[in-house]
């Protein structure tokens, strides 16, 4: 998820505005587009400086003499102290502290060594001594911050709220708590992470790594913990100031302010429950003592709002906090006294707290210890201590003092100042801190995950038809299917630790009924307790909605059941779920439509759940999701079983399917229905006939039907009603037996006879009805069918009013139901579906027979293109409905109103193109669409696009505004339409743009329609390099999606700019590399006209994108060119190697960094800079030695004098 700081107003107390030190200006040097703010120091005149150097020689002399005469230091010790202070500080951007510029309350920058005269004059000597005194104050104070300015920063997050040039901002040391970063969805914020600085620090510079400009609470933390709100608490913790008054607040005052500001920020904030959100504190030095005092005060507070810190804090990271005081505190107090003598305003009381024998410190420690013991084991503390000494001072807080007994302690390889500053996410100190935070937040994330997977929250996985098919299957007749539970194979499957069971059978054998029976028996009779067995099921339905016949529906249903029933999804599943949501958008809108995403969730969830529970999955009618999908799913089931083979509990999968497309099952069990259901059929016949036929006649008839059934229950279900009808007509047993004998064996033969019985005059409408039910993209309601039957492809009507007045119109649903019965010979039934009554075939075998032979039988046609002709008819019926006068003139903008007024409008709008796509694959010319859509006018298509946007605004197939027939044909590969258009006398505009700036060529290239691209290029009238609103060309789209043939066609024109950059600066090569299309990358590279190492606006190269995505073959190809810089850094400071490491692509890492441990490492840019700076360091050292000698001489002379 992209991180962005919460914009703050430019006023006192604004954390981000206040993050800019006073006396500095910011100017927009980014030109147009995103502002890039660059710092320029504005050094004020000496008279306005807050750190003016005293230039009175006598004053300086008396100041130093008093130090020695009062016995504070010996001459030697004083000289030693100042000598240490003058040594360069490790890690400083400018390694010479001899001269300090002003510009902020703390000295803002340090001049480079070359700017200092190596032979200072006497007046300069005195100034340098006082400068050193100022430096001593900053370095000795317990929690001082390095006097650095922020580096130039192009990150717009840091400059939120700034505009123009020379923006004056508030002082960063403000007693206000400010929000630095807020997740996009405030209501789903997991935790508040609050930063509290130390002595003489502030809420910005304490956490700023000046050289890189990294303010890690914003720049790093929001990427590592994107669901945390980040805040910084600022308070005036200065020990001394010139001229201006210094705060005299004590520890209790600061703690009280923290509690008040915390309550203000969390009460009535962005979320109603924000005052209940958990808190993690990051505290440095004195800030840790402030927090400890605040927590104790919070517990005893009588105001509920002030008790939040006590009740909500779950963890604290103490960074260099002197829990047992600091050995430097006495020295710091002495220096404070010295500074007071020298004219500075000081607050020695705050330093007294830090002395080892301080009563205040002892009280804080005692109170906090009592508070801590009251907390449960769930409270977390980690103490971090400094490894390095502060030059000239030593360890400010020792390891022993930085520790709280019984809690973890970790080191940071830095001094007291540097331990709060990190350049990037690879900094060892940062990785230790963020690792600690992630460990603390693990339980919170798991709990948040539980909330995410409560039934209301996982509703997006469900769909209206999810349980329809299972509910529609009639329960097994009394006494039938019981054989399954006693079958030895079924028992073996139940008893096996894991297993795959295939319940197979011919169409109509009763597979679905048997599977439903097994599922119900499992749920009712299974001896395992509910928490030890999870039962999941899904029933494919080829005659239902599209989602009922696709793997997407299966995985959405399984995941919905799994997360809804299991008490606590695994933490890693929760995290993956949240990552997908953050990276791909809100669930229910984007990624839940991708079966591979949901399949991954199922696969990840099962092994974790099997630790505690057994899982049994039932999947019905696998063949109804399509041949290829069925085969893939069986392999997936086998993969799941193999992956879960070592689980503590059992995973068992049972699926039903015809004998084809699954031919055999490796390492699985099989039960063939027609071999086992003979007694069930006998029982069913007996129960249906026993009330009207008796004695021997019943037995003979029962045997006859059973013999001819061949185990097909559906055949029996059609014949038994015939026997009953004949009996009611007075036919005797012999006549009934004879009639049954004449009925063909097998369902196909039976269906053929049924269709022959339809009245000849009804055959045209019978065919139309069968075509609609066979090929509609979803089941049609009776009301939709009433209009579908009258608005035919060749209808003479131009308005819906005329349709209603015609003799072909059926006025009511009841009449339509009766009409369907006669037109279908009883092969169509009416079912409840989503609170509508829809038409469907009585069995899937009817649909299969019609597609194979039945439609040709009804047409009286011997050709085999029945599917194409049916789809053609349906698509034209939809278009004719869309062109009805009432539809074109309607201006309603509410989907419900449109659906009520025009029953067939939703189906016609969203499905006519789908039918036309299939027609094209059947090689049926569709040039007639030009006339139907009134080309060259665009009125009908614009009306269609408007209605589409109202009815299905989130559809992936939503047409763009200004879509023309050429855009549509190019997008959906309707080659015959384009062919007809370009042959007309009035040639179409082949370069017209839709609302996205896409041309017909853009659409065809993007979707890989090679023939359409070639046809458009052959017109000679297309601009092959025309850019859309995103700055992308057809070549860019084709390269992104790996359309190799299209890329080659475009390159062969010789008219494309292969290095064309889009608005993000990405080239076709960059897109192809990032998406792993090696063949396209090679095509582009082989032209010799591309820069394989070009950088986009984020500083990223094709290699960088390929490395991030783990595109190993592309990475190898790019590296082998020898023309890429494998160490190239983007604007975030990441190299391709770092991108690969962060995303766990170790094979890519091995390509980018093939060196073994015995191979000398490469010399980094930073190392090269270090080596080249040795000469400057030598000069600086010489200056320091000279200055030290002068000071020692000066002090000695002063005492003697």
mmCIF file of C-alpha atoms in Angstrom, residues 599-791:
data_model
loop_
_atom_site.group_PDB
_atom_site.id
_atom_site.type_symbol
_atom_site.label_atom_id
_atom_site.label_comp_id
_atom_site.label_asym_id
_atom_site.label_seq_id
_atom_site.Cartn_x
_atom_site.Cartn_y
_atom_site.Cartn_z
ATOM 1 C CA UNK A 599 -7.484 -20.794 -4.740
ATOM 2 C CA UNK A 600 -4.306 -19.668 -2.999
ATOM 3 C CA UNK A 601 -6.264 -18.714 0.120
ATOM 4 C CA UNK A 602 -7.897 -22.138 0.247
ATOM 5 C CA UNK A 603 -4.564 -23.865 -0.216
ATOM 6 C CA UNK A 604 -2.943 -21.753 2.518
ATOM 7 C CA UNK A 605 -5.798 -22.188 4.954
ATOM 8 C CA UNK A 606 -6.246 -25.941 4.870
ATOM 9 C CA UNK A 607 -2.903 -27.087 6.374
ATOM 10 C CA UNK A 608 -3.310 -24.688 9.284
ATOM 11 C CA UNK A 609 -6.869 -25.754 10.025
ATOM 12 C CA UNK A 610 -5.949 -29.426 9.785
ATOM 13 C CA UNK A 611 -3.820 -28.959 12.867
ATOM 14 C CA UNK A 612 -7.033 -28.827 14.890
ATOM 15 C CA UNK A 613 -9.822 -30.252 12.729
ATOM 16 C CA UNK A 614 -10.502 -32.756 10.005
ATOM 17 C CA UNK A 615 -11.930 -31.396 6.747
ATOM 18 C CA UNK A 616 -14.221 -33.135 4.262
ATOM 19 C CA UNK A 617 -15.089 -31.474 0.980
ATOM 20 C CA UNK A 618 -17.954 -32.513 -1.297
ATOM 21 C CA UNK A 619 -18.061 -31.183 -4.876
ATOM 22 C CA UNK A 620 -20.924 -32.147 -7.193
ATOM 23 C CA UNK A 621 -21.118 -32.237 -10.992
ATOM 24 C CA UNK A 622 -17.488 -31.465 -11.689
ATOM 25 C CA UNK A 623 -18.094 -32.068 -15.402
ATOM 26 C CA UNK A 624 -20.477 -29.089 -15.499
ATOM 27 C CA UNK A 625 -17.619 -26.589 -15.102
ATOM 28 C CA UNK A 626 -16.134 -27.609 -18.441
ATOM 29 C CA UNK A 627 -13.746 -30.325 -19.559
ATOM 30 C CA UNK A 628 -10.460 -28.481 -19.055
ATOM 31 C CA UNK A 629 -11.523 -26.934 -15.753
ATOM 32 C CA UNK A 630 -12.681 -30.335 -14.446
ATOM 33 C CA UNK A 631 -9.338 -31.933 -15.264
ATOM 34 C CA UNK A 632 -7.446 -29.055 -13.609
ATOM 35 C CA UNK A 633 -9.571 -29.264 -10.494
ATOM 36 C CA UNK A 634 -8.950 -32.994 -10.066
ATOM 37 C CA UNK A 635 -5.207 -32.312 -10.282
ATOM 38 C CA UNK A 636 -5.667 -29.514 -7.757
ATOM 39 C CA UNK A 637 -7.510 -31.849 -5.381
ATOM 40 C CA UNK A 638 -4.663 -34.345 -5.650
ATOM 41 C CA UNK A 639 -2.176 -31.550 -5.007
ATOM 42 C CA UNK A 640 -4.046 -30.468 -1.884
ATOM 43 C CA UNK A 641 -4.103 -34.004 -0.539
ATOM 44 C CA UNK A 642 -0.400 -34.395 -1.166
ATOM 45 C CA UNK A 643 0.415 -31.072 0.465
ATOM 46 C CA UNK A 644 -1.643 -31.950 3.538
ATOM 47 C CA UNK A 645 -0.412 -35.520 3.793
ATOM 48 C CA UNK A 646 1.522 -34.923 6.994
ATOM 49 C CA UNK A 647 -1.199 -32.915 8.720
ATOM 50 C CA UNK A 648 -2.386 -33.967 12.152
ATOM 51 C CA UNK A 649 -5.992 -34.421 10.988
ATOM 52 C CA UNK A 650 -7.570 -35.746 7.800
ATOM 53 C CA UNK A 651 -8.425 -33.979 4.575
ATOM 54 C CA UNK A 652 -10.891 -35.959 2.464
ATOM 55 C CA UNK A 653 -12.416 -34.890 -0.863
ATOM 56 C CA UNK A 654 -15.390 -36.468 -2.596
ATOM 57 C CA UNK A 655 -16.539 -35.302 -6.017
ATOM 58 C CA UNK A 656 -19.126 -36.512 -8.490
ATOM 59 C CA UNK A 657 -18.603 -36.450 -12.225
ATOM 60 C CA UNK A 658 -19.610 -38.299 -15.368
ATOM 61 C CA UNK A 659 -17.294 -40.893 -16.861
ATOM 62 C CA UNK A 660 -15.865 -38.105 -18.989
ATOM 63 C CA UNK A 661 -13.753 -35.887 -19.012
ATOM 64 C CA UNK A 662 -12.150 -37.688 -16.056
ATOM 65 C CA UNK A 663 -11.117 -41.078 -17.426
ATOM 66 C CA UNK A 664 -9.183 -42.528 -14.512
ATOM 67 C CA UNK A 665 -8.118 -41.466 -11.049
ATOM 68 C CA UNK A 666 -4.593 -42.057 -9.823
ATOM 69 C CA UNK A 667 -4.368 -43.048 -6.162
ATOM 70 C CA UNK A 668 -8.082 -42.509 -5.651
ATOM 71 C CA UNK A 669 -11.255 -44.426 -4.940
ATOM 72 C CA UNK A 670 -14.202 -44.807 -7.329
ATOM 73 C CA UNK A 671 -17.871 -45.718 -6.969
ATOM 74 C CA UNK A 672 -19.982 -46.175 -10.111
ATOM 75 C CA UNK A 673 -23.604 -45.169 -9.447
ATOM 76 C CA UNK A 674 -25.353 -47.220 -12.139
ATOM 77 C CA UNK A 675 -23.754 -50.373 -10.758
ATOM 78 C CA UNK A 676 -25.084 -49.690 -7.279
ATOM 79 C CA UNK A 677 -28.487 -48.040 -7.661
ATOM 80 C CA UNK A 678 -30.582 -50.971 -8.913
ATOM 81 C CA UNK A 679 -32.369 -51.418 -5.578
ATOM 82 C CA UNK A 680 -32.948 -47.674 -5.315
ATOM 83 C CA UNK A 681 -34.664 -47.632 -8.715
ATOM 84 C CA UNK A 682 -36.779 -50.638 -7.780
ATOM 85 C CA UNK A 683 -37.799 -48.939 -4.530
ATOM 86 C CA UNK A 684 -38.646 -45.681 -6.331
ATOM 87 C CA UNK A 685 -40.856 -47.415 -8.946
ATOM 88 C CA UNK A 686 -42.690 -49.353 -6.248
ATOM 89 C CA UNK A 687 -43.351 -46.269 -4.118
ATOM 90 C CA UNK A 688 -44.624 -44.224 -7.099
ATOM 91 C CA UNK A 689 -46.970 -46.908 -8.530
ATOM 92 C CA UNK A 690 -48.154 -48.856 -5.489
ATOM 93 C CA UNK A 691 -51.149 -46.622 -4.785
ATOM 94 C CA UNK A 692 -52.747 -47.160 -8.228
ATOM 95 C CA UNK A 693 -51.336 -50.449 -9.492
ATOM 96 C CA UNK A 694 -51.333 -53.548 -7.341
ATOM 97 C CA UNK A 695 -50.308 -57.158 -7.073
ATOM 98 C CA UNK A 696 -48.546 -58.984 -9.858
ATOM 99 C CA UNK A 697 -49.215 -56.177 -12.362
ATOM 100 C CA UNK A 698 -47.105 -53.857 -10.237
ATOM 101 C CA UNK A 699 -44.250 -56.378 -9.977
ATOM 102 C CA UNK A 700 -44.201 -57.046 -13.741
ATOM 103 C CA UNK A 701 -44.259 -53.334 -14.556
ATOM 104 C CA UNK A 702 -41.580 -52.665 -11.985
ATOM 105 C CA UNK A 703 -39.277 -55.292 -13.502
ATOM 106 C CA UNK A 704 -39.889 -53.978 -17.047
ATOM 107 C CA UNK A 705 -39.002 -50.385 -16.166
ATOM 108 C CA UNK A 706 -36.003 -51.476 -14.098
ATOM 109 C CA UNK A 707 -34.671 -53.640 -16.914
ATOM 110 C CA UNK A 708 -34.889 -50.901 -19.525
ATOM 111 C CA UNK A 709 -33.539 -48.140 -17.255
ATOM 112 C CA UNK A 710 -29.882 -49.242 -17.466
ATOM 113 C CA UNK A 711 -29.352 -47.574 -14.105
ATOM 114 C CA UNK A 712 -30.476 -44.116 -15.361
ATOM 115 C CA UNK A 713 -32.688 -42.625 -12.691
ATOM 116 C CA UNK A 714 -33.670 -39.676 -14.893
ATOM 117 C CA UNK A 715 -35.067 -42.060 -17.545
ATOM 118 C CA UNK A 716 -37.142 -43.763 -14.862
ATOM 119 C CA UNK A 717 -38.362 -40.394 -13.561
ATOM 120 C CA UNK A 718 -39.726 -39.603 -17.077
ATOM 121 C CA UNK A 719 -41.290 -43.029 -17.687
ATOM 122 C CA UNK A 720 -43.108 -43.543 -14.385
ATOM 123 C CA UNK A 721 -45.412 -40.500 -14.941
ATOM 124 C CA UNK A 722 -46.208 -41.924 -18.414
ATOM 125 C CA UNK A 723 -47.274 -45.216 -16.833
ATOM 126 C CA UNK A 724 -49.475 -43.375 -14.349
ATOM 127 C CA UNK A 725 -51.062 -41.285 -17.104
ATOM 128 C CA UNK A 726 -51.868 -44.372 -19.160
ATOM 129 C CA UNK A 727 -53.379 -46.059 -16.100
ATOM 130 C CA UNK A 728 -55.615 -43.044 -15.446
ATOM 131 C CA UNK A 729 -56.750 -43.271 -19.080
ATOM 132 C CA UNK A 730 -57.999 -46.804 -18.392
ATOM 133 C CA UNK A 731 -55.210 -48.701 -20.107
ATOM 134 C CA UNK A 732 -54.591 -52.171 -18.700
ATOM 135 C CA UNK A 733 -51.261 -53.543 -17.570
ATOM 136 C CA UNK A 734 -50.477 -55.109 -20.957
ATOM 137 C CA UNK A 735 -51.058 -51.809 -22.771
ATOM 138 C CA UNK A 736 -48.882 -49.922 -20.297
ATOM 139 C CA UNK A 737 -46.151 -52.549 -20.566
ATOM 140 C CA UNK A 738 -46.282 -52.325 -24.362
ATOM 141 C CA UNK A 739 -45.966 -48.536 -24.307
ATOM 142 C CA UNK A 740 -42.969 -48.731 -22.013
ATOM 143 C CA UNK A 741 -41.385 -51.318 -24.264
ATOM 144 C CA UNK A 742 -41.668 -48.850 -27.184
ATOM 145 C CA UNK A 743 -39.870 -46.074 -25.310
ATOM 146 C CA UNK A 744 -36.243 -45.936 -26.477
ATOM 147 C CA UNK A 745 -33.568 -46.947 -24.046
ATOM 148 C CA UNK A 746 -31.261 -44.173 -23.022
ATOM 149 C CA UNK A 747 -31.969 -40.498 -22.512
ATOM 150 C CA UNK A 748 -30.942 -39.292 -25.988
ATOM 151 C CA UNK A 749 -33.430 -41.553 -27.677
ATOM 152 C CA UNK A 750 -36.079 -40.556 -25.189
ATOM 153 C CA UNK A 751 -35.486 -36.847 -25.756
ATOM 154 C CA UNK A 752 -35.604 -37.337 -29.499
ATOM 155 C CA UNK A 753 -39.024 -38.901 -29.228
ATOM 156 C CA UNK A 754 -40.241 -36.100 -26.989
ATOM 157 C CA UNK A 755 -39.183 -33.436 -29.489
ATOM 158 C CA UNK A 756 -40.923 -35.342 -32.290
ATOM 159 C CA UNK A 757 -44.152 -35.118 -30.342
ATOM 160 C CA UNK A 758 -44.171 -31.292 -30.423
ATOM 161 C CA UNK A 759 -46.817 -29.780 -32.736
ATOM 162 C CA UNK A 760 -45.338 -28.796 -36.095
ATOM 163 C CA UNK A 761 -46.783 -25.292 -35.923
ATOM 164 C CA UNK A 762 -44.962 -24.710 -32.657
ATOM 165 C CA UNK A 763 -41.542 -25.828 -33.890
ATOM 166 C CA UNK A 764 -40.218 -22.286 -34.730
ATOM 167 C CA UNK A 765 -41.105 -20.993 -31.273
ATOM 168 C CA UNK A 766 -39.968 -24.248 -29.681
ATOM 169 C CA UNK A 767 -36.580 -23.768 -31.311
ATOM 170 C CA UNK A 768 -36.414 -20.146 -30.136
ATOM 171 C CA UNK A 769 -37.278 -21.159 -26.562
ATOM 172 C CA UNK A 770 -34.706 -23.968 -26.522
ATOM 173 C CA UNK A 771 -32.026 -21.631 -27.887
ATOM 174 C CA UNK A 772 -32.650 -19.059 -25.174
ATOM 175 C CA UNK A 773 -32.591 -21.602 -22.349
ATOM 176 C CA UNK A 774 -29.566 -23.407 -23.806
ATOM 177 C CA UNK A 775 -27.354 -20.386 -24.477
ATOM 178 C CA UNK A 776 -28.435 -17.559 -22.205
ATOM 179 C CA UNK A 777 -25.503 -16.431 -20.062
ATOM 180 C CA UNK A 778 -27.685 -16.881 -16.983
ATOM 181 C CA UNK A 779 -31.170 -18.295 -16.331
ATOM 182 C CA UNK A 780 -33.888 -15.944 -17.613
ATOM 183 C CA UNK A 781 -36.949 -15.106 -15.595
ATOM 184 C CA UNK A 782 -40.369 -15.740 -17.074
ATOM 185 C CA UNK A 783 -40.850 -11.994 -17.546
ATOM 186 C CA UNK A 784 -37.542 -11.706 -19.435
ATOM 187 C CA UNK A 785 -38.476 -14.673 -21.599
ATOM 188 C CA UNK A 786 -41.802 -13.113 -22.510
ATOM 189 C CA UNK A 787 -39.962 -10.212 -24.164
ATOM 190 C CA UNK A 788 -37.123 -12.362 -25.504
ATOM 191 C CA UNK A 789 -39.632 -14.488 -27.395
ATOM 192 C CA UNK A 790 -41.326 -11.491 -29.055
ATOM 193 C CA UNK A 791 -38.266 -9.277 -29.756
#
